[in-house]
mmCIF file of C-alpha atoms in Angstrom:
data_model
loop_
_atom_site.group_PDB
_atom_site.id
_atom_site.type_symbol
_atom_site.label_atom_id
_atom_site.label_comp_id
_atom_site.label_asym_id
_atom_site.label_seq_id
_atom_site.Cartn_x
_atom_site.Cartn_y
_atom_site.Cartn_z
ATOM 1 C CA UNK A 1 -38.237 -1.027 21.629
ATOM 2 C CA UNK A 2 -35.297 -2.791 19.965
ATOM 3 C CA UNK A 3 -33.714 -3.329 23.379
ATOM 4 C CA UNK A 4 -36.937 -4.779 24.757
ATOM 5 C CA UNK A 5 -36.960 -7.204 21.844
ATOM 6 C CA UNK A 6 -33.432 -8.257 22.701
ATOM 7 C CA UNK A 7 -32.011 -6.802 19.492
ATOM 8 C CA UNK A 8 -28.659 -5.407 20.552
ATOM 9 C CA UNK A 9 -25.828 -3.906 18.491
ATOM 10 C CA UNK A 10 -28.186 -2.011 16.213
ATOM 11 C CA UNK A 11 -28.269 1.544 14.964
ATOM 12 C CA UNK A 12 -31.009 3.768 13.580
ATOM 13 C CA UNK A 13 -30.468 6.490 10.995
ATOM 14 C CA UNK A 14 -33.016 9.077 9.868
ATOM 15 C CA UNK A 15 -33.015 10.503 6.351
ATOM 16 C CA UNK A 16 -35.281 12.265 3.902
ATOM 17 C CA UNK A 17 -37.319 10.126 1.486
ATOM 18 C CA UNK A 18 -35.745 9.831 -1.955
ATOM 19 C CA UNK A 19 -37.795 7.380 -4.021
ATOM 20 C CA UNK A 20 -41.429 6.269 -4.435
ATOM 21 C CA UNK A 21 -40.581 3.294 -2.234
ATOM 22 C CA UNK A 22 -39.571 5.711 0.518
ATOM 23 C CA UNK A 23 -42.909 7.484 0.094
ATOM 24 C CA UNK A 24 -41.427 10.655 -1.394
ATOM 25 C CA UNK A 25 -44.035 13.407 -1.339
ATOM 26 C CA UNK A 26 -45.976 11.655 1.432
ATOM 27 C CA UNK A 27 -43.420 10.625 4.060
ATOM 28 C CA UNK A 28 -41.680 13.047 6.418
ATOM 29 C CA UNK A 29 -38.716 10.849 7.400
ATOM 30 C CA UNK A 30 -37.356 7.372 6.769
ATOM 31 C CA UNK A 31 -35.877 5.498 9.738
ATOM 32 C CA UNK A 32 -33.354 2.866 8.677
ATOM 33 C CA UNK A 33 -32.406 0.133 11.139
ATOM 34 C CA UNK A 34 -29.074 -1.642 10.646
ATOM 35 C CA UNK A 35 -27.127 -4.245 12.576
ATOM 36 C CA UNK A 36 -23.624 -3.290 13.673
ATOM 37 C CA UNK A 37 -22.452 -6.895 13.475
ATOM 38 C CA UNK A 38 -23.235 -9.807 11.179
ATOM 39 C CA UNK A 39 -25.122 -11.601 13.936
ATOM 40 C CA UNK A 40 -27.163 -8.481 14.689
ATOM 41 C CA UNK A 41 -28.056 -8.133 11.002
ATOM 42 C CA UNK A 42 -29.285 -11.723 10.935
ATOM 43 C CA UNK A 43 -31.412 -11.157 14.034
ATOM 44 C CA UNK A 44 -33.019 -8.090 12.461
ATOM 45 C CA UNK A 45 -34.712 -10.424 10.013
ATOM 46 C CA UNK A 46 -37.255 -10.915 12.800
ATOM 47 C CA UNK A 47 -38.372 -7.314 12.249
ATOM 48 C CA UNK A 48 -39.006 -7.944 8.554
ATOM 49 C CA UNK A 49 -41.085 -11.075 8.853
ATOM 50 C CA UNK A 50 -42.633 -13.119 6.088
ATOM 51 C CA UNK A 51 -43.230 -10.960 3.030
ATOM 52 C CA UNK A 52 -42.527 -7.829 5.093
ATOM 53 C CA UNK A 53 -45.594 -8.180 7.319
ATOM 54 C CA UNK A 54 -43.758 -7.597 10.614
ATOM 55 C CA UNK A 55 -41.990 -4.552 9.197
ATOM 56 C CA UNK A 56 -45.330 -3.112 8.133
ATOM 57 C CA UNK A 57 -46.749 -3.637 11.623
ATOM 58 C CA UNK A 58 -43.710 -1.945 13.187
ATOM 59 C CA UNK A 59 -44.148 1.073 10.929
ATOM 60 C CA UNK A 60 -47.843 1.251 11.775
ATOM 61 C CA UNK A 61 -47.132 1.231 15.528
ATOM 62 C CA UNK A 62 -44.530 3.979 15.139
ATOM 63 C CA UNK A 63 -47.011 6.249 13.394
ATOM 64 C CA UNK A 64 -49.771 5.540 15.922
ATOM 65 C CA UNK A 65 -47.453 6.431 18.824
ATOM 66 C CA UNK A 66 -46.126 9.633 17.245
ATOM 67 C CA UNK A 67 -49.605 10.853 16.376
ATOM 68 C CA UNK A 68 -50.877 10.118 19.881
ATOM 69 C CA UNK A 69 -47.996 11.779 21.745
ATOM 70 C CA UNK A 70 -47.015 14.566 19.376
ATOM 71 C CA UNK A 71 -50.180 15.213 17.409
ATOM 72 C CA UNK A 72 -48.322 14.891 14.106
ATOM 73 C CA UNK A 73 -51.386 13.828 12.167
ATOM 74 C CA UNK A 74 -49.965 15.086 8.874
ATOM 75 C CA UNK A 75 -46.556 13.461 9.290
ATOM 76 C CA UNK A 76 -46.029 9.871 8.196
ATOM 77 C CA UNK A 77 -42.816 8.037 9.007
ATOM 78 C CA UNK A 78 -41.404 5.096 7.104
ATOM 79 C CA UNK A 79 -39.301 2.298 8.613
ATOM 80 C CA UNK A 80 -36.843 0.099 6.737
ATOM 81 C CA UNK A 81 -34.703 -2.749 8.067
ATOM 82 C CA UNK A 82 -31.392 -3.738 6.471
ATOM 83 C CA UNK A 83 -32.431 -2.119 3.172
ATOM 84 C CA UNK A 84 -35.368 -4.504 2.656
ATOM 85 C CA UNK A 85 -37.723 -1.918 1.160
ATOM 86 C CA UNK A 86 -35.072 -0.541 -1.183
ATOM 87 C CA UNK A 87 -34.377 -4.028 -2.546
ATOM 88 C CA UNK A 88 -38.092 -4.708 -2.915
ATOM 89 C CA UNK A 89 -38.571 -1.440 -4.800
ATOM 90 C CA UNK A 90 -35.821 -2.321 -7.276
ATOM 91 C CA UNK A 91 -37.450 -5.708 -7.830
ATOM 92 C CA UNK A 92 -40.854 -4.112 -8.495
ATOM 93 C CA UNK A 93 -39.409 -1.540 -10.909
ATOM 94 C CA UNK A 94 -37.598 -4.221 -12.931
ATOM 95 C CA UNK A 95 -40.678 -6.450 -13.014
ATOM 96 C CA UNK A 96 -42.959 -3.558 -14.059
ATOM 97 C CA UNK A 97 -40.702 -2.653 -16.985
ATOM 98 C CA UNK A 98 -40.532 -6.267 -18.178
ATOM 99 C CA UNK A 99 -44.316 -6.487 -18.071
ATOM 100 C CA UNK A 100 -44.650 -3.190 -19.965
ATOM 101 C CA UNK A 101 -42.379 -4.525 -22.718
ATOM 102 C CA UNK A 102 -44.492 -7.684 -22.996
ATOM 103 C CA UNK A 103 -47.736 -5.696 -23.148
ATOM 104 C CA UNK A 104 -46.322 -3.565 -25.979
ATOM 105 C CA UNK A 105 -45.184 -6.671 -27.874
ATOM 106 C CA UNK A 106 -48.329 -8.776 -27.452
ATOM 107 C CA UNK A 107 -51.129 -6.255 -26.963
ATOM 108 C CA UNK A 108 -52.392 -8.335 -24.032
ATOM 109 C CA UNK A 109 -53.560 -7.090 -20.645
ATOM 110 C CA UNK A 110 -51.389 -8.392 -17.790
ATOM 111 C CA UNK A 111 -52.670 -8.418 -14.211
ATOM 112 C CA UNK A 112 -50.032 -8.375 -11.487
ATOM 113 C CA UNK A 113 -50.191 -10.160 -8.152
ATOM 114 C CA UNK A 114 -52.161 -8.511 -5.307
ATOM 115 C CA UNK A 115 -50.116 -5.750 -3.678
ATOM 116 C CA UNK A 116 -50.377 -3.273 -0.831
ATOM 117 C CA UNK A 117 -51.029 0.429 -1.678
ATOM 118 C CA UNK A 118 -47.365 1.467 -1.404
ATOM 119 C CA UNK A 119 -46.286 -1.207 -3.875
ATOM 120 C CA UNK A 120 -49.071 -0.468 -6.349
ATOM 121 C CA UNK A 121 -47.989 3.164 -6.221
ATOM 122 C CA UNK A 122 -44.429 2.160 -7.168
ATOM 123 C CA UNK A 123 -45.726 0.272 -10.219
ATOM 124 C CA UNK A 124 -48.029 3.120 -11.292
ATOM 125 C CA UNK A 125 -45.253 5.705 -11.017
ATOM 126 C CA UNK A 126 -42.690 3.477 -12.738
ATOM 127 C CA UNK A 127 -44.925 2.983 -15.781
ATOM 128 C CA UNK A 128 -46.331 6.516 -15.896
ATOM 129 C CA UNK A 129 -43.701 7.495 -18.490
ATOM 130 C CA UNK A 130 -43.515 4.167 -20.313
ATOM 131 C CA UNK A 131 -44.685 4.566 -23.935
ATOM 132 C CA UNK A 132 -47.528 2.407 -25.194
ATOM 133 C CA UNK A 133 -48.897 1.249 -21.840
ATOM 134 C CA UNK A 134 -51.130 2.500 -19.057
ATOM 135 C CA UNK A 135 -52.057 1.118 -15.633
ATOM 136 C CA UNK A 136 -55.101 0.887 -13.406
ATOM 137 C CA UNK A 137 -55.994 -0.833 -10.143
ATOM 138 C CA UNK A 138 -58.723 -3.459 -9.985
ATOM 139 C CA UNK A 139 -60.248 -5.539 -7.218
ATOM 140 C CA UNK A 140 -60.732 -4.617 -3.590
ATOM 141 C CA UNK A 141 -59.152 -5.040 -0.183
ATOM 142 C CA UNK A 142 -56.142 -7.312 0.084
ATOM 143 C CA UNK A 143 -56.835 -8.657 -3.424
ATOM 144 C CA UNK A 144 -56.410 -5.290 -5.144
ATOM 145 C CA UNK A 145 -54.145 -5.626 -8.192
ATOM 146 C CA UNK A 146 -52.531 -3.531 -10.907
ATOM 147 C CA UNK A 147 -53.471 -4.125 -14.530
ATOM 148 C CA UNK A 148 -51.041 -3.120 -17.269
ATOM 149 C CA UNK A 149 -52.856 -2.384 -20.534
ATOM 150 C CA UNK A 150 -51.929 -1.168 -24.019
ATOM 151 C CA UNK A 151 -52.543 2.572 -24.282
ATOM 152 C CA UNK A 152 -54.994 2.051 -27.160
ATOM 153 C CA UNK A 153 -56.892 -0.785 -25.457
ATOM 154 C CA UNK A 154 -59.980 1.374 -24.809
ATOM 155 C CA UNK A 155 -60.076 2.405 -28.479
ATOM 156 C CA UNK A 156 -60.905 -1.170 -29.446
ATOM 157 C CA UNK A 157 -63.410 -1.758 -26.663
ATOM 158 C CA UNK A 158 -64.355 -5.366 -25.952
ATOM 159 C CA UNK A 159 -63.350 -6.508 -29.450
ATOM 160 C CA UNK A 160 -59.618 -5.865 -28.987
ATOM 161 C CA UNK A 161 -58.585 -9.350 -30.140
ATOM 162 C CA UNK A 162 -60.646 -9.009 -33.337
ATOM 163 C CA UNK A 163 -58.138 -6.462 -34.685
ATOM 164 C CA UNK A 164 -54.927 -7.528 -36.360
ATOM 165 C CA UNK A 165 -51.515 -5.991 -35.692
ATOM 166 C CA UNK A 166 -52.157 -3.270 -38.258
ATOM 167 C CA UNK A 167 -55.348 -2.173 -36.531
ATOM 168 C CA UNK A 168 -57.635 -3.627 -39.218
ATOM 169 C CA UNK A 169 -60.879 -5.221 -38.082
ATOM 170 C CA UNK A 170 -60.817 -8.952 -38.697
ATOM 171 C CA UNK A 171 -64.254 -9.831 -37.392
ATOM 172 C CA UNK A 172 -65.682 -10.596 -40.852
ATOM 173 C CA UNK A 173 -62.964 -13.076 -41.824
ATOM 174 C CA UNK A 174 -64.048 -16.733 -42.085
ATOM 175 C CA UNK A 175 -63.566 -18.713 -38.916
ATOM 176 C CA UNK A 176 -61.920 -22.126 -39.202
ATOM 177 C CA UNK A 177 -63.818 -25.041 -37.719
ATOM 178 C CA UNK A 178 -62.317 -26.716 -34.677
ATOM 179 C CA UNK A 179 -62.577 -30.263 -33.472
ATOM 180 C CA UNK A 180 -64.164 -30.576 -30.059
ATOM 181 C CA UNK A 181 -60.815 -31.745 -28.695
ATOM 182 C CA UNK A 182 -58.960 -28.652 -29.909
ATOM 183 C CA UNK A 183 -57.794 -26.260 -27.232
ATOM 184 C CA UNK A 184 -56.419 -22.760 -27.232
ATOM 185 C CA UNK A 185 -53.513 -21.861 -24.988
ATOM 186 C CA UNK A 186 -53.952 -19.064 -22.483
ATOM 187 C CA UNK A 187 -50.676 -17.877 -21.007
ATOM 188 C CA UNK A 188 -50.221 -17.440 -17.284
ATOM 189 C CA UNK A 189 -47.183 -15.298 -16.509
ATOM 190 C CA UNK A 190 -45.414 -16.367 -13.300
ATOM 191 C CA UNK A 191 -42.446 -14.021 -13.564
ATOM 192 C CA UNK A 192 -40.048 -16.713 -14.858
ATOM 193 C CA UNK A 193 -41.755 -19.124 -17.236
ATOM 194 C CA UNK A 194 -44.664 -18.782 -19.614
ATOM 195 C CA UNK A 195 -46.572 -22.040 -19.196
ATOM 196 C CA UNK A 196 -49.585 -22.792 -21.402
ATOM 197 C CA UNK A 197 -52.864 -23.555 -19.651
ATOM 198 C CA UNK A 198 -55.412 -25.234 -21.881
ATOM 199 C CA UNK A 199 -58.854 -23.740 -22.235
ATOM 200 C CA UNK A 200 -61.852 -24.683 -24.396
ATOM 201 C CA UNK A 201 -62.376 -22.972 -27.728
ATOM 202 C CA UNK A 202 -65.876 -22.219 -28.945
ATOM 203 C CA UNK A 203 -66.846 -23.414 -32.430
ATOM 204 C CA UNK A 204 -67.737 -19.883 -33.436
ATOM 205 C CA UNK A 205 -65.744 -16.714 -32.815
ATOM 206 C CA UNK A 206 -67.402 -14.228 -30.470
ATOM 207 C CA UNK A 207 -66.766 -10.659 -31.570
ATOM 208 C CA UNK A 208 -67.605 -9.368 -28.112
ATOM 209 C CA UNK A 209 -65.199 -11.673 -26.315
ATOM 210 C CA UNK A 210 -62.508 -9.712 -24.495
ATOM 211 C CA UNK A 211 -58.788 -10.313 -25.039
ATOM 212 C CA UNK A 212 -56.840 -12.537 -22.672
ATOM 213 C CA UNK A 213 -55.976 -11.173 -19.283
ATOM 214 C CA UNK A 214 -52.863 -12.681 -17.712
ATOM 215 C CA UNK A 215 -52.008 -12.996 -14.040
ATOM 216 C CA UNK A 216 -48.455 -11.934 -13.318
ATOM 217 C CA UNK A 217 -47.176 -13.510 -10.141
ATOM 218 C CA UNK A 218 -43.978 -11.468 -9.962
ATOM 219 C CA UNK A 219 -40.757 -12.885 -8.528
ATOM 220 C CA UNK A 220 -41.034 -15.376 -5.694
ATOM 221 C CA UNK A 221 -38.061 -14.203 -3.625
ATOM 222 C CA UNK A 222 -38.384 -14.807 0.106
ATOM 223 C CA UNK A 223 -36.228 -11.754 0.829
ATOM 224 C CA UNK A 224 -37.334 -9.336 -1.826
ATOM 225 C CA UNK A 225 -40.552 -10.411 -3.451
ATOM 226 C CA UNK A 226 -43.206 -10.088 -0.763
ATOM 227 C CA UNK A 227 -45.504 -7.108 -0.514
ATOM 228 C CA UNK A 228 -44.553 -4.561 2.130
ATOM 229 C CA UNK A 229 -47.534 -3.442 4.169
ATOM 230 C CA UNK A 230 -47.214 0.253 4.858
ATOM 231 C CA UNK A 231 -50.484 0.307 6.863
ATOM 232 C CA UNK A 232 -51.415 3.546 5.138
ATOM 233 C CA UNK A 233 -54.607 4.745 6.775
ATOM 234 C CA UNK A 234 -55.186 7.346 4.102
ATOM 235 C CA UNK A 235 -57.430 6.632 1.131
ATOM 236 C CA UNK A 236 -55.671 4.770 -1.646
ATOM 237 C CA UNK A 237 -55.491 7.903 -3.777
ATOM 238 C CA UNK A 238 -52.619 6.628 -5.905
ATOM 239 C CA UNK A 239 -54.331 3.460 -7.109
ATOM 240 C CA UNK A 240 -55.446 4.880 -10.380
ATOM 241 C CA UNK A 241 -52.730 4.697 -12.980
ATOM 242 C CA UNK A 242 -51.878 7.536 -15.363
ATOM 243 C CA UNK A 243 -54.447 8.268 -18.053
ATOM 244 C CA UNK A 244 -53.010 8.174 -21.513
#
């Protein structure tokens, strides 16, 4: 196939999966494609595509062909090009840990950017042992996202923001009056800067109003930051984060 695409001076190595990004526990083998020369490595970028979409399609085709010809319905193969998936996994792990630290510090719920099943699985597994936080998947289809929540978020129910840092209920405290021009900042996390987006503030506090939910856009790196589509035709069984 590489020859038909005009991609010469390349080599393919097979190895066992080692990390969640490799699909350890679900993937039989990982096929790594490398260029033998600098020019060949540059040309292999065509197999990665924008945000890893072409690489995901290549992996999907490989699994369709092997299942059709060899009947290996229970064997899934992963494909990586020039270490793209390994770099992307490191980026996701670092981002997930930064978000977990922010959730512990602020008590807010942070919603990450939409991701493919394989990438959501990396986030869930990375934060499964992180103290003070838990994860769950929300949304559907291509817009499915991971939410990172404080472990005790469910204990407070919908009135989470009515409790102070010591866990005392503050719902009966007097509410200061606001001018109609006053606004309350709601943070939107873009992976680099925390910019304040203004939103209206009601004159009276609503005890049933849920705490802020932030959208985390992750890192916008053309090479490393795009979701990798693993075209997993199994049910998304790993989308539910660990229960704490």
